[in-house]
Coordinates of N, CA, C and O and ligand atoms in Angstrom, one line a residue:
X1 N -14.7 17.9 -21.1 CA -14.0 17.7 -19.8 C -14.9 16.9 -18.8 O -16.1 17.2 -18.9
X2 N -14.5 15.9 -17.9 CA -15.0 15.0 -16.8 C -14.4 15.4 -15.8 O -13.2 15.8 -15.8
X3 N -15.3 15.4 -14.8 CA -15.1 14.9 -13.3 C -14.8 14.1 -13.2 O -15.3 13.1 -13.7
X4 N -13.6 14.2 -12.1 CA -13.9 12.4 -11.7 C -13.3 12.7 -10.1 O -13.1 13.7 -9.5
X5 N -13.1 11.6 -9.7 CA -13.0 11.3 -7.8 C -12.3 9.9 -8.0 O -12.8 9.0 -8.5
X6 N -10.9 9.9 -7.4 CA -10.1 8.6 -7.3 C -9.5 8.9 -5.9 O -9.6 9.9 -5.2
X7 N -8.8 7.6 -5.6 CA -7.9 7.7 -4.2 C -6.9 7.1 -5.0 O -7.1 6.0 -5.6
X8 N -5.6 8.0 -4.9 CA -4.2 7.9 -5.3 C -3.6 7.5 -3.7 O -4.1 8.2 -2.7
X9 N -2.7 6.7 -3.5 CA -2.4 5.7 -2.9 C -2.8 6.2 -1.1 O -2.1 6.6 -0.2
X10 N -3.8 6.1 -1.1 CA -4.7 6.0 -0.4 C -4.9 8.0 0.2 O -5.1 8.5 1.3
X11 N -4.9 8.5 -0.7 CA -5.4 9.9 -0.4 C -6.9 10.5 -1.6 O -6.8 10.7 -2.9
X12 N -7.9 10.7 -1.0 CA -9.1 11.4 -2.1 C -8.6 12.7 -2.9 O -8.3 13.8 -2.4
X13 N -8.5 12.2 -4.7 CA -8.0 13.5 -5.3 C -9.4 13.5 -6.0 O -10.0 12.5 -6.4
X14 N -9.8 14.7 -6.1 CA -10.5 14.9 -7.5 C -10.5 16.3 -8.3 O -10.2 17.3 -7.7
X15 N -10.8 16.1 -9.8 CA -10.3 17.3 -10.5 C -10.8 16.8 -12.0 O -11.5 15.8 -12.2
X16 N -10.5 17.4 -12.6 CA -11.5 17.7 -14.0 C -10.2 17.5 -15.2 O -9.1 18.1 -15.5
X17 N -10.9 16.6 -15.6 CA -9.8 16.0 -16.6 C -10.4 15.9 -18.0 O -11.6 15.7 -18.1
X18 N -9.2 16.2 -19.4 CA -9.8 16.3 -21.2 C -9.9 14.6 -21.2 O -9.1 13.9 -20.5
X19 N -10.8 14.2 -21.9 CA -11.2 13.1 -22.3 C -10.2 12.3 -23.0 O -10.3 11.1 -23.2
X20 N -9.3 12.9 -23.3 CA -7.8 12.0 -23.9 C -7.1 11.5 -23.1 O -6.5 10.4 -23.3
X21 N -7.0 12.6 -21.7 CA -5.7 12.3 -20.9 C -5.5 10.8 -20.4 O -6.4 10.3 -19.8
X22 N -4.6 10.3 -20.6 CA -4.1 9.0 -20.1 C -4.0 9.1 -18.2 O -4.0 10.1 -17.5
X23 N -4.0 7.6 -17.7 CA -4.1 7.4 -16.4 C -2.4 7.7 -16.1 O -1.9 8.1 -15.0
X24 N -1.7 7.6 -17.2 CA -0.3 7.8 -16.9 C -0.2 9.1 -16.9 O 0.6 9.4 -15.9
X25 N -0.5 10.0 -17.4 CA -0.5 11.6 -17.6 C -0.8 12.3 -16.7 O -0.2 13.4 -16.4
X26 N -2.1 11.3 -15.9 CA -2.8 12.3 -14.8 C -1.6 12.2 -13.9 O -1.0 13.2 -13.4
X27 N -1.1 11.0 -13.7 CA 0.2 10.8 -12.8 C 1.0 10.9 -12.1 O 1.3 10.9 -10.9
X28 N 1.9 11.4 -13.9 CA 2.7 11.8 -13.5 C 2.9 13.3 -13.8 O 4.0 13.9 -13.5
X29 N 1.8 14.0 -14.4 CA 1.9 15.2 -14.8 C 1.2 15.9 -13.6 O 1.8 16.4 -12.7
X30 N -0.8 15.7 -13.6 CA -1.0 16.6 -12.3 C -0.6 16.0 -10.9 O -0.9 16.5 -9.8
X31 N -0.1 15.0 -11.0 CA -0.4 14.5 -9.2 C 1.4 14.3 -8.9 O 1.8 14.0 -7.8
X32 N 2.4 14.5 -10.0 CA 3.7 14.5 -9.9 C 4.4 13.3 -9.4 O 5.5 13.2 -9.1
X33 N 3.4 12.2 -9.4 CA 4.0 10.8 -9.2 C 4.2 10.7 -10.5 O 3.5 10.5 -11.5
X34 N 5.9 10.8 -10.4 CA 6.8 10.1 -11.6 C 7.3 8.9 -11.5 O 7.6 8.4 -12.6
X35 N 7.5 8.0 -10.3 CA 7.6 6.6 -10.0 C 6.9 5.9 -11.2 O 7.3 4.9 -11.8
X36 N 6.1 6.3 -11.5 CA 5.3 5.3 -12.8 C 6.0 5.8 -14.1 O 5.6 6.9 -14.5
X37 N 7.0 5.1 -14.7 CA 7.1 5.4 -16.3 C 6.5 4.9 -17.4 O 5.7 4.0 -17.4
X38 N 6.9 5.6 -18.4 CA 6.0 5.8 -19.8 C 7.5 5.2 -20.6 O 8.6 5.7 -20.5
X39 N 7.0 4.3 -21.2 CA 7.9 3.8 -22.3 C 7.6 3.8 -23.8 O 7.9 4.6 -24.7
X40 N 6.7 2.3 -23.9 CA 6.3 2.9 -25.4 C 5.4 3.5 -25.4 O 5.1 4.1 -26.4
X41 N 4.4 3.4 -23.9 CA 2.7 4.6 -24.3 C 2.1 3.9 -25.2 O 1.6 4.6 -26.0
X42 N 2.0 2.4 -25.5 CA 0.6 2.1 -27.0 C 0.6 0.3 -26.0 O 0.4 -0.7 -26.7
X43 N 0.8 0.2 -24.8 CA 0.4 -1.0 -24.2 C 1.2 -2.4 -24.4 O 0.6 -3.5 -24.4
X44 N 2.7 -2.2 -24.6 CA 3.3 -3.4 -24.9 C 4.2 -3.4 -23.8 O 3.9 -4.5 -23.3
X45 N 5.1 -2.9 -23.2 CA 6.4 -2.6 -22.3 C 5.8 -3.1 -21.0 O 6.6 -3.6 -20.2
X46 N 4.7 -3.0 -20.6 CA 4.1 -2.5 -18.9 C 5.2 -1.5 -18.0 O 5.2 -1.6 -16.8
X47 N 5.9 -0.7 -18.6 CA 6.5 -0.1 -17.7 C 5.8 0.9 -16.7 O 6.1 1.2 -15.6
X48 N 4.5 1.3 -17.5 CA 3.7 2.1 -16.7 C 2.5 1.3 -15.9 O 1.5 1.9 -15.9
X49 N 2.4 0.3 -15.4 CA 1.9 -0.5 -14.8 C 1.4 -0.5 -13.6 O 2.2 -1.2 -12.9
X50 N 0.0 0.2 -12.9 CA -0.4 0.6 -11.8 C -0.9 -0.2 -11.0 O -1.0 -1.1 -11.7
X51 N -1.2 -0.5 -10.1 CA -2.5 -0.9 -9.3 C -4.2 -0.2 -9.4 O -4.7 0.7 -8.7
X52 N -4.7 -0.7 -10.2 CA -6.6 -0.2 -10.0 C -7.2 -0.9 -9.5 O -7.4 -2.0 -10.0
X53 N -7.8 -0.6 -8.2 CA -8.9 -1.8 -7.4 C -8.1 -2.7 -7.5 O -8.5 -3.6 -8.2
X54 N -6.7 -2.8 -7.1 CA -6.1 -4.1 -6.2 C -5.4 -5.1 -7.8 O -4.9 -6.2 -7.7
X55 N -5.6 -4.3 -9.1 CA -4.9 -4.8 -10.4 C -4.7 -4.3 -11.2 O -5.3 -3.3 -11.7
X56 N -3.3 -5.2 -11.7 CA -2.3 -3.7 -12.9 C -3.0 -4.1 -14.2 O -3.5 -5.1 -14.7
X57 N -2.8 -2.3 -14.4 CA -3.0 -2.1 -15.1 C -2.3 -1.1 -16.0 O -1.9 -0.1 -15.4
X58 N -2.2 -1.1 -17.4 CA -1.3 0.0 -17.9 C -2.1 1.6 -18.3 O -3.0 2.0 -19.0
X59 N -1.3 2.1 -17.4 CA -2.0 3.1 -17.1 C -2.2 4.1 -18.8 O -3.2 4.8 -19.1
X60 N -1.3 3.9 -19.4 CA -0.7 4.5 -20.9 C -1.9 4.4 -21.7 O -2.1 5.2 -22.6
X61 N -2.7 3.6 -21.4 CA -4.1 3.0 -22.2 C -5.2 3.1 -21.5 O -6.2 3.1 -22.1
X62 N -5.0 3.2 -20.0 CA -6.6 3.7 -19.9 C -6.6 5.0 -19.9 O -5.6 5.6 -19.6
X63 N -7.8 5.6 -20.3 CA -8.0 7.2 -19.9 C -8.2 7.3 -18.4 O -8.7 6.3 -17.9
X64 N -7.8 8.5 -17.3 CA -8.0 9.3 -16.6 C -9.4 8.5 -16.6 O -9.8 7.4 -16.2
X65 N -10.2 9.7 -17.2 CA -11.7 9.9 -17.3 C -12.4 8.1 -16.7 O -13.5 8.0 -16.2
X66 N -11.2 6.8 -17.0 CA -12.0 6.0 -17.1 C -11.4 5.3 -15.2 O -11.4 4.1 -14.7
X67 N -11.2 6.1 -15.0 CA -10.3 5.7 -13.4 C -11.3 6.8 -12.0 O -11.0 7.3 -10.9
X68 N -12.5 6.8 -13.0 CA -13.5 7.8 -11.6 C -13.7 6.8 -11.0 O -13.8 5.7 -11.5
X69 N -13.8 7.1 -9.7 CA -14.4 5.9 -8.4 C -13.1 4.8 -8.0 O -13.1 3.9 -7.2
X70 N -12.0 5.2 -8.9 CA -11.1 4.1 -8.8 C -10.2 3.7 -7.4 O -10.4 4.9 -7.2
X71 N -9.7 3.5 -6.6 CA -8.3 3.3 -5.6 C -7.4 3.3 -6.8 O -8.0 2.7 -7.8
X72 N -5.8 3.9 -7.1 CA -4.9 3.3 -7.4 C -3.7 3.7 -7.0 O -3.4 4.9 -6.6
X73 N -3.1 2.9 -7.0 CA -1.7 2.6 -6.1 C -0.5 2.8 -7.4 O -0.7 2.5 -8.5
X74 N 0.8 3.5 -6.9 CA 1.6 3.7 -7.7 C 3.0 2.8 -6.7 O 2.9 2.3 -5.6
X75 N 4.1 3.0 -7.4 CA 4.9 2.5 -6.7 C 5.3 3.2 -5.4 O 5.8 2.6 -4.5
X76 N 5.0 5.0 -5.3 CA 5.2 5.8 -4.6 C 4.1 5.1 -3.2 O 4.2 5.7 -2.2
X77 N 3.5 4.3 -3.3 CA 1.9 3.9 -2.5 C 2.2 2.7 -2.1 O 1.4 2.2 -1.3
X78 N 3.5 1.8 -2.4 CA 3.4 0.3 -2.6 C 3.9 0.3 -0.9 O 5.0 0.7 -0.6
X79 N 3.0 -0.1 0.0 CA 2.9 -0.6 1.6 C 2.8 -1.8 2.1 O 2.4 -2.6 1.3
X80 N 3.1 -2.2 3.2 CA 2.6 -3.5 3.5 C 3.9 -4.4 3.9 O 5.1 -4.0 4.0
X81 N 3.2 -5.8 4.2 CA 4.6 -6.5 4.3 C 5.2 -7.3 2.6 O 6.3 -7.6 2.2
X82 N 4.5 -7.4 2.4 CA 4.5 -8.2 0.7 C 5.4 -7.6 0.1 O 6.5 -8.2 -0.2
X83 N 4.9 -6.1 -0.1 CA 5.5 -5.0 -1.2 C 7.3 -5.1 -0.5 O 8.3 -5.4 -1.0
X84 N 6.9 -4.8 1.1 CA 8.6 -4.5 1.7 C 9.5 -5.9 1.6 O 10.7 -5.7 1.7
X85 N 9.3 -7.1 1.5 CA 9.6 -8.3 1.2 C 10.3 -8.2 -0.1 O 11.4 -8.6 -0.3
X86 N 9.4 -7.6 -1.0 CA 9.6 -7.4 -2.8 C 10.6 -6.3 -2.8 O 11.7 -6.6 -3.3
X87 N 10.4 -5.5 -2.4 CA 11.7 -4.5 -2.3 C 13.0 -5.0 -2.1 O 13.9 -4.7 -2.9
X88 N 13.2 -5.8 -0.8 CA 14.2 -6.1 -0.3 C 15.1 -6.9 -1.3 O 16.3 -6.8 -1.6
X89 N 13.8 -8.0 -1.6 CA 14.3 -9.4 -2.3 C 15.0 -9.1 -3.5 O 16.1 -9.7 -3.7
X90 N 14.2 -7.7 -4.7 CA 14.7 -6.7 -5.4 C 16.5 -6.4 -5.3 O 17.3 -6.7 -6.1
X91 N 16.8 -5.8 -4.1 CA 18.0 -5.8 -4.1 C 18.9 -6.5 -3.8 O 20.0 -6.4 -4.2
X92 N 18.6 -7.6 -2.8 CA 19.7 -9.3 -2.8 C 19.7 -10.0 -4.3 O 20.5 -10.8 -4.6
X93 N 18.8 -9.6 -5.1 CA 18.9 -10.6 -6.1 C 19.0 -9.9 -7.6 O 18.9 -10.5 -8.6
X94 N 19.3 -8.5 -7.5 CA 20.0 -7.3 -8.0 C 19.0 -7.7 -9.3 O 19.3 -8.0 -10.4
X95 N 17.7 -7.4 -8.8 CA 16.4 -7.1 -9.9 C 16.0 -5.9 -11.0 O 15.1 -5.6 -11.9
X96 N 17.5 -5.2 -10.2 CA 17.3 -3.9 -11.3 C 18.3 -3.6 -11.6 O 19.2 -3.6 -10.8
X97 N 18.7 -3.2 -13.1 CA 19.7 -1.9 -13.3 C 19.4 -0.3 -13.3 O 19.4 0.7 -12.6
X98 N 19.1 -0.6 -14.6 CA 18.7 1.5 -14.8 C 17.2 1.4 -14.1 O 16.7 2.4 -13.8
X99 N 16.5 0.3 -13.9 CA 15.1 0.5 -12.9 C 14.3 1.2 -13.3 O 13.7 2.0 -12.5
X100 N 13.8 1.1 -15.4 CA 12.9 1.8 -16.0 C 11.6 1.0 -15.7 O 10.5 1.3 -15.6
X101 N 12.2 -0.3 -15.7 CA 11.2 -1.0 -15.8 C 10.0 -1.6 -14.2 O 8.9 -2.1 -14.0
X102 N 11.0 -1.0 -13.6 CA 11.0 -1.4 -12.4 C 9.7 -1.5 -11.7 O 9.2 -2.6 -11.3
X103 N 8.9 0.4 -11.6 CA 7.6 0.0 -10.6 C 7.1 -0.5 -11.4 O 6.5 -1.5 -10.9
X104 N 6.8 -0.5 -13.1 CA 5.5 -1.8 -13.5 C 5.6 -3.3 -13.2 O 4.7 -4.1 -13.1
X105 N 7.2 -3.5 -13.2 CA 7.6 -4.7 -12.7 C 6.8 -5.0 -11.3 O 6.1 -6.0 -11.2
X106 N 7.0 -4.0 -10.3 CA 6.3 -4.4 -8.7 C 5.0 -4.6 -9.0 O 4.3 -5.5 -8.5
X107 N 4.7 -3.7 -9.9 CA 3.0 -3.9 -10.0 C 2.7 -5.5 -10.5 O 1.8 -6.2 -10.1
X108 N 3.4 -5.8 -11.1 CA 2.9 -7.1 -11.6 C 3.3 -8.4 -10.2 O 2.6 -9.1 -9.6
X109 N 4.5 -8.2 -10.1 CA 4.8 -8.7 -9.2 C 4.5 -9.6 -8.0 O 4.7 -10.7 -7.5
X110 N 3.8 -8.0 -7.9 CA 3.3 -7.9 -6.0 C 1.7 -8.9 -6.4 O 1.3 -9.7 -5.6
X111 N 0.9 -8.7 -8.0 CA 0.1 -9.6 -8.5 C 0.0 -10.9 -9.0 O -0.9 -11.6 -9.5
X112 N 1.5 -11.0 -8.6 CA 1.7 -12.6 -9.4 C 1.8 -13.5 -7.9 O 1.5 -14.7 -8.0
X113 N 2.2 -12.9 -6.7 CA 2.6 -13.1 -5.3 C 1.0 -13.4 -4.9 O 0.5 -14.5 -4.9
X114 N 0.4 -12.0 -4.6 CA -1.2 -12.2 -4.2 C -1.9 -13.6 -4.5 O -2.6 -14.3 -3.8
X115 N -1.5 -13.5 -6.0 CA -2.6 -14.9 -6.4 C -1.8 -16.2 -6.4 O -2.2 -17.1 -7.2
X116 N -0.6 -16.3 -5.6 CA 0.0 -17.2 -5.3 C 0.7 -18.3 -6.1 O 0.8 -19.5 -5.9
X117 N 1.1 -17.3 -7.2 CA 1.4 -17.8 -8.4 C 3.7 -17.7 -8.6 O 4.5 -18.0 -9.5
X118 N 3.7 -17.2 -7.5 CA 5.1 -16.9 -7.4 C 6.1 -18.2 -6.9 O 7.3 -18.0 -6.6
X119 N 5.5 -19.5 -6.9 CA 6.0 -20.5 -6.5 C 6.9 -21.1 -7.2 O 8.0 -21.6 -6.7
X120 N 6.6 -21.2 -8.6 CA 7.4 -21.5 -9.6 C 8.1 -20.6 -10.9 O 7.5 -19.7 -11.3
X121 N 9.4 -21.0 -11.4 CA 9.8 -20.2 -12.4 C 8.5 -20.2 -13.2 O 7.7 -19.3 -13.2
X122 N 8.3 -21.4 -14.1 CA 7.6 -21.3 -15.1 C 6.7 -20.0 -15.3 O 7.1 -19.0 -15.9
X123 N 5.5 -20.0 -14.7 CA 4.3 -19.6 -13.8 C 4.9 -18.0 -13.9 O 4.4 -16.9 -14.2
X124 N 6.5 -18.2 -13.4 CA 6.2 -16.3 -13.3 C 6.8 -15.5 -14.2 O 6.7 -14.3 -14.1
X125 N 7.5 -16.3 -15.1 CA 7.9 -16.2 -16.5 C 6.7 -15.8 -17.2 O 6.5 -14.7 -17.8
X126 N 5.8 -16.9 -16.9 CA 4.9 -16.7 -18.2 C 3.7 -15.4 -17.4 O 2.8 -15.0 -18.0
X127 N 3.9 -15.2 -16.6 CA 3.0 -13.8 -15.8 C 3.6 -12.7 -16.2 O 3.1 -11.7 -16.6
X128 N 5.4 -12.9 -16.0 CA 6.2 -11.4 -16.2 C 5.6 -11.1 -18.0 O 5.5 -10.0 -18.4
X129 N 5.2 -12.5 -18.9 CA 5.4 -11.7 -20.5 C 5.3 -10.3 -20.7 O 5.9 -9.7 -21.7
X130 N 4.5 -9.7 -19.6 CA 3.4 -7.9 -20.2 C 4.8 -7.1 -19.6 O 4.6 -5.9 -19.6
X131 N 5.8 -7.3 -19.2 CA 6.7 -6.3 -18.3 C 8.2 -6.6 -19.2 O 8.6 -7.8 -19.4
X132 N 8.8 -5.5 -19.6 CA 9.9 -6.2 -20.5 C 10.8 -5.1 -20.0 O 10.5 -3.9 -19.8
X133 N 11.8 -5.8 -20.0 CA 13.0 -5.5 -19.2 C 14.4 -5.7 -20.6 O 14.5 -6.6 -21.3
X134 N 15.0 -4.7 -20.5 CA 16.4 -4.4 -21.6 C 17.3 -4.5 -20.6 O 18.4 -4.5 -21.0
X135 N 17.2 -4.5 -19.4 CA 18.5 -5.1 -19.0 C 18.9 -6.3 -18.1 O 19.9 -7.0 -18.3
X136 N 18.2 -6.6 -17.1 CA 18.4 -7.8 -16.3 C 18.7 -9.2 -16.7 O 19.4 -10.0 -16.2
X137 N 17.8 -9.3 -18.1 CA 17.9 -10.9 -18.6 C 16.5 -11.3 -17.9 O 15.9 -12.3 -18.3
X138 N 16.0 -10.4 -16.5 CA 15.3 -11.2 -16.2 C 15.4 -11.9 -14.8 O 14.7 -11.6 -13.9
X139 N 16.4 -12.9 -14.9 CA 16.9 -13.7 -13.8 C 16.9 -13.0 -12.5 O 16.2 -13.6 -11.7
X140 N 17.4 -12.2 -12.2 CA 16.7 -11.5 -10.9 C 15.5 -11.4 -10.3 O 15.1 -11.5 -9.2
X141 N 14.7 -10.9 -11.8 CA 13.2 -10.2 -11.5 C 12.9 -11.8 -11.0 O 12.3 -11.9 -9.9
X142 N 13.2 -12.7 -11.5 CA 12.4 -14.3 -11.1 C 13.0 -14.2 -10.1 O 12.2 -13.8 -9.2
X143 N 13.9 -14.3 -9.7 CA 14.8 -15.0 -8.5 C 14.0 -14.2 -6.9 O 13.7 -14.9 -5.9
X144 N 13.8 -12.6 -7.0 CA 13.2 -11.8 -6.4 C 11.7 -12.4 -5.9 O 11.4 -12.6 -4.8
X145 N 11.0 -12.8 -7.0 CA 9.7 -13.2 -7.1 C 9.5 -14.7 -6.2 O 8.8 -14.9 -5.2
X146 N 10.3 -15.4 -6.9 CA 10.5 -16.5 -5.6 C 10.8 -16.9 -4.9 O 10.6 -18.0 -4.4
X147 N 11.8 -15.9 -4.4 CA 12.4 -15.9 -2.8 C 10.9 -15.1 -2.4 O 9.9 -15.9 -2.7
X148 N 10.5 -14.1 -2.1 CA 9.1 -13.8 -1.4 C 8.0 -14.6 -1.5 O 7.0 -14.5 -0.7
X149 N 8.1 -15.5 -2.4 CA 7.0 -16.5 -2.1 C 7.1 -17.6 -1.3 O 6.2 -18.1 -0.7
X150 N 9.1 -18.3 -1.3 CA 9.1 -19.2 -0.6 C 9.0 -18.6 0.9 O 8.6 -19.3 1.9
X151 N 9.8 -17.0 0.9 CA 9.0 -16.9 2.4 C 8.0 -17.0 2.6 O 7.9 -17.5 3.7
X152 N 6.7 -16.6 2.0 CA 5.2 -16.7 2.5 C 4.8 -17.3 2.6 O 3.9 -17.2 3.5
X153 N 4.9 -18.4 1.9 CA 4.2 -19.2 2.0 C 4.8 -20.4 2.8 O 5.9 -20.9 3.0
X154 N 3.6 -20.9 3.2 CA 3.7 -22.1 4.5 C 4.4 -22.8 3.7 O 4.8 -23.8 4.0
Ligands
LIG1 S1 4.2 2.7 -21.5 FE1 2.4 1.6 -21.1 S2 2.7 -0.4 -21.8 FE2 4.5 0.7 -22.3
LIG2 S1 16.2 -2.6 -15.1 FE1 16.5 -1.4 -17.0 S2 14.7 -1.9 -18.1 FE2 14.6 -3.3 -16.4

């Protein structure tokens, strides 16, 4: 068993975790943020897709144990003006259906926006590859992604 000390979206948790437990486990099992889903769990889907120190990551694959000292943000955490831009844009441009995929999608998202990479389709095509989606086709999630950038940017 490890100790560890993290800030889940911006509150200090700490607690003693088995060396197996996944970052997704701690999640959504002891901390009851279920906003983060588990799809396939072996690192292909990104549906469980977090924020660690400001980048996603799939939680399904790191251990707990390896998220001591960490910040991470779940979709339950996602603040700001960026994130509420992404949300909005989300539903004008009807970026979800059943919305399994959804917060790892923000997670990536709100990271493809930051690093100012949301300007063009290509660019966020080839950023979305890690996040897979069974229902939209997709075209939303793009369309979402760069309407928030042509707002932000100058
Ligand atoms: S559940 Fe983690 S990548 Fe699919
Ligand atoms: S909205 Fe259903 S998997 Fe993406």
């Amino acid at each position: 068993m490890t100790d560890i000390a993290i800030t889940i979206n911006g509150t200090a948790w700490e607690g003693t975790v088995e060396p197996r437990l996944s970052l997704a486990d701690l999640i959504r099992g002891e901390l009851t943020l279920t906003g983060t889903h588990l799809g396939c769990e072996h690192g292909v889907c990104g549906a469980c897709n977090v924020e660690v120190d400001g980048v996603p990551m799939r939680s399904c694959l790191m251990p707990a144990a390896a998220a001591d000292g960490c910040a991470i943000t779940t979709i339950e955490g996602q603040y700001g003006e960026m994130a509420e831009r992404l949300r909005a844009a989300f539903t004008t441009h009807h970026a979800l259906q059943c919305g399994f995929c959804t917060s790892g999608m923000m997670a990536t998202a709100l990271d493809i926006l930051r690093r100012g990479l949301g300007r063009d389709e290509a660019t966020i095509r080839r950023e979305l590859a890690g996040n897979i989606c069974r229902c939209t086709g997709y075209q939303g999630i793009v369309a979402a992604i760069l309407h928030v950038a042509q707002e932000t940017t100058p």
